[in-house]
Amino acid sequence: MNLILLGPPGAGKGTQAQMIAESNHVPQISTGDILRKAVKDGTPLGKKARGFMDQGKLVPDEVVIGIIDERLREPDCHTGFILDGFPRTTSQAEALQSILPKIGKSIDHVINIEVDTEELVRRLTGRRTCKNCGAMFHILFHPPRQEGICDRCGGPLYQREDDKEETIRVRLNEYQRQTAPLIAYYQLKKLLRPVRGVGGEKEIFERIVRLLNTTRPS
Ligand code: ADP
Ligand code: ZN
């Protein structure tokens, strides 16, 4: 199954993508994770992306399109994949549309996780990320067993530069301006599957599983 997860920053895309990936044994392809790793490793890609990311702006289309084009050709994508955080602009969606037939693939569903803005701000400001493995926690809703320490790997937790309040506003604006139009785009292609993103992680995951079990791919 080939899926796209769509939704505003803080909707829980990453968490859900990871859960679906694990249960379906397919890779989770997160452009955000790939870019953060590049920044951490100080690669040329990371150097290009860093400034945009720290400000909450989108990284230029050609940069992320290149990443995805390469990644989708890896053999682990043969049985399926979950795109998390890509596409994020209409031109990224159009680029994907032209890459897929070249590699003999198509998208089955676009899952749109819906959460209102106030809730997003609340979630994002409390978010903490593991410096080591990327696992995410929330100081109120999903605290680690030990403050500041990752449950999964023991690494240190930190607040992403782009999870600070002013930057969050920029990210939400970027989302409205650049990414929200993709909802109509995929609706028109009859691929859009809305899911309410309020509730516990498991609850939302079950909504997605139910939806995937009952909706035929187009
Ligand atoms: P969130 O969805 O919570 O904002 P991500 O981890 O998906 O977090 O993305 C973090 C940052 O990485 C974005 O603000 C942006 O700068 C960059 N980024 C990730 N995916 C893309 C993309 N498809 N196009 C452009 N920039 C991206
Ligand atoms: Zn960790």
Coordinates of N, CA, C and O and ligand atoms in Angstrom, one line a residue, residues 7-14 30-36 49-61 63-65 68 84-89 92 124 127 136 160 162-163 167 171-172 174-175 178-179, ligand 1:
G7 N -1.5 16.8 6.6 CA -2.0 17.4 7.8 C -1.1 18.5 8.3 O 0.1 18.6 7.9
P8 N -1.6 19.5 9.1 CA -0.8 20.6 9.5 C 0.3 20.1 10.5 O 0.2 19.0 11.0
P9 N 1.3 21.0 10.7 CA 2.3 20.6 11.7 C 1.7 20.4 13.0 O 0.8 21.2 13.4
G10 N 2.0 19.3 13.7 CA 1.4 19.1 15.0 C 0.2 18.2 15.0 O -0.3 17.8 16.0
A11 N -0.2 17.8 13.8 CA -1.4 16.9 13.7 C -1.1 15.5 14.1 O -2.1 14.7 14.3
G12 N 0.1 15.1 14.2 CA 0.5 13.8 14.6 C 0.8 12.9 13.4 O 0.8 11.7 13.5
K13 N 1.1 13.5 12.3 CA 1.5 12.7 11.1 C 2.6 11.8 11.4 O 2.6 10.6 11.0
G14 N 3.7 12.3 12.0 CA 4.9 11.5 12.2 C 4.6 10.2 13.0 O 5.0 9.1 12.7
S30 N 10.0 10.3 5.8 CA 9.7 11.6 6.4 C 10.7 12.6 5.9 O 11.9 12.5 6.2
T31 N 10.3 13.5 5.1 CA 11.2 14.5 4.6 C 11.8 15.3 5.7 O 13.0 15.7 5.7
G32 N 11.0 15.6 6.8 CA 11.4 16.3 7.9 C 12.6 15.6 8.6 O 13.6 16.2 8.9
D33 N 12.4 14.3 8.8 CA 13.5 13.5 9.5 C 14.7 13.4 8.6 O 15.9 13.5 9.1
I34 N 14.6 13.2 7.3 CA 15.7 13.2 6.4 C 16.5 14.5 6.4 O 17.7 14.5 6.6
L35 N 15.7 15.6 6.4 CA 16.4 16.9 6.4 C 17.1 17.2 7.8 O 18.2 17.7 7.8
R36 N 16.4 16.8 8.9 CA 17.0 17.0 10.2 C 18.3 16.2 10.3 O 19.3 16.7 10.9
A49 N 19.5 23.3 3.8 CA 18.1 23.3 4.4 C 18.0 24.0 5.7 O 17.0 24.6 6.1
R50 N 19.1 24.1 6.4 CA 19.1 24.5 7.8 C 18.4 25.9 8.1 O 17.5 26.0 8.9
G51 N 18.8 26.9 7.3 CA 18.2 28.2 7.5 C 16.7 28.3 7.4 O 16.0 28.8 8.2
F52 N 16.2 27.6 6.3 CA 14.8 27.5 6.1 C 14.1 26.9 7.3 O 13.1 27.3 7.8
M53 N 14.6 25.7 7.7 CA 14.0 25.0 8.8 C 13.9 25.7 10.1 O 12.9 25.7 10.7
D54 N 15.0 26.3 10.5 CA 15.1 27.0 11.7 C 14.0 28.2 11.8 O 13.5 28.5 12.8
Q55 N 13.8 28.8 10.6 CA 12.8 29.8 10.5 C 11.4 29.4 10.4 O 10.4 30.2 10.4
G56 N 11.2 28.1 10.2 CA 9.8 27.5 10.0 C 9.3 27.6 8.6 O 8.2 27.3 8.3
K57 N 10.3 28.0 7.7 CA 9.9 28.1 6.3 C 10.1 26.7 5.6 O 10.8 25.9 6.1
L58 N 9.4 26.6 4.5 CA 9.6 25.3 3.7 C 11.0 25.4 3.0 O 11.4 26.4 2.5
V59 N 11.6 24.2 2.9 CA 12.8 24.1 2.1 C 12.4 24.1 0.6 O 11.3 23.7 0.3
P60 N 13.2 24.7 -0.3 CA 12.8 24.8 -1.7 C 12.4 23.5 -2.3 O 13.0 22.4 -2.0
D61 N 11.4 23.6 -3.2 CA 10.8 22.4 -3.8 C 11.8 21.4 -4.4 O 11.8 20.2 -4.2
V63 N 14.8 20.8 -3.8 CA 15.6 20.1 -2.9 C 14.9 18.9 -2.4 O 15.4 17.7 -2.5
V64 N 13.6 19.0 -1.9 CA 12.9 17.9 -1.4 C 12.4 16.9 -2.5 O 12.4 15.7 -2.3
I65 N 12.1 17.5 -3.6 CA 11.7 16.6 -4.7 C 12.9 15.6 -5.1 O 12.7 14.4 -5.3
I68 N 13.1 12.8 -2.5 CA 12.0 11.8 -2.7 C 12.2 11.0 -3.9 O 12.0 9.8 -3.9
D84 N 5.5 11.0 4.6 CA 5.1 11.7 5.8 C 5.8 13.1 5.7 O 7.0 13.2 5.8
G85 N 5.0 14.1 5.4 CA 5.5 15.5 5.2 C 5.9 15.8 3.8 O 6.5 16.8 3.5
F86 N 5.5 14.9 2.9 CA 5.7 15.2 1.4 C 4.5 14.6 0.7 O 4.2 13.5 1.0
P87 N 3.9 15.2 -0.3 CA 4.2 16.6 -0.8 C 3.6 17.6 0.2 O 2.7 17.4 1.0
R88 N 4.2 18.8 0.1 CA 3.8 19.9 0.9 C 3.4 21.2 0.1 O 3.0 22.2 0.7
T89 N 3.6 21.1 -1.2 CA 3.2 22.2 -2.0 C 2.6 21.6 -3.3 O 2.8 20.4 -3.6
Q92 N 5.2 20.2 -5.5 CA 5.8 18.9 -5.0 C 4.8 17.8 -5.4 O 5.2 16.7 -5.9
L124 N 2.3 21.8 19.8 CA 3.7 22.0 19.3 C 4.6 22.7 20.3 O 5.7 22.3 20.4
R127 N 6.1 20.1 22.7 CA 6.7 19.0 22.0 C 8.2 18.9 22.4 O 8.9 19.9 22.3
M136 N 9.4 11.4 19.7 CA 8.7 12.6 20.1 C 7.9 12.4 21.4 O 7.3 11.4 21.6
R160 N 12.8 21.4 19.5 CA 13.3 21.8 18.1 C 13.2 23.3 18.0 O 12.3 23.9 18.4
D162 N 12.3 24.9 15.6 CA 11.1 25.3 14.9 C 9.9 25.0 15.8 O 8.7 25.2 15.3
D163 N 10.0 24.5 17.0 CA 8.9 24.3 17.9 C 8.7 25.4 18.9 O 8.0 25.4 19.8
T167 N 8.1 30.7 15.8 CA 8.3 29.8 14.6 C 7.1 29.0 14.3 O 6.8 28.7 13.1
R171 N 5.1 28.4 10.7 CA 4.9 27.1 10.1 C 3.4 26.9 9.8 O 3.0 26.4 8.8
L172 N 2.6 27.4 10.7 CA 1.1 27.3 10.5 C 0.7 28.1 9.3 O -0.2 27.7 8.5
E174 N 2.7 28.9 6.8 CA 3.2 28.2 5.6 C 2.2 27.1 5.2 O 2.0 26.9 4.1
Y175 N 1.8 26.4 6.2 CA 0.8 25.3 6.0 C -0.4 25.8 5.3 O -0.8 25.3 4.2
Q178 N 0.6 27.1 1.6 CA 1.3 26.2 0.7 C 0.7 24.8 0.7 O 0.6 24.2 -0.4
T179 N 0.3 24.3 1.8 CA 0.0 22.9 1.9 C -1.5 22.6 1.9 O -2.0 21.7 1.2
Ligands
ADP1 P1 6.1 19.5 10.9 O1 5.2 18.8 10.0 O2 5.8 19.2 12.3 O3 6.3 20.9 10.6 P2 8.4 18.1 9.7 O4 9.4 17.3 10.5 O5 7.5 17.4 8.8 O6 7.6 18.9 10.8 O7 9.2 19.3 8.9 C1 10.1 20.2 9.5 C2 10.6 21.2 8.6 O8 11.3 20.5 7.5 C3 9.6 22.0 7.8 O9 9.2 23.2 8.6 C4 10.4 22.4 6.5 O10 11.3 23.4 6.8 C5 11.1 21.1 6.2 N1 10.4 20.2 5.4 C6 9.9 19.0 5.6 N2 9.3 18.4 4.6 C7 9.3 19.4 3.6 C8 8.8 19.4 2.3 N3 8.1 18.4 1.8 N4 9.0 20.6 1.6 C9 9.6 21.6 2.1 N5 10.1 21.6 3.3 C10 10.0 20.5 4.1

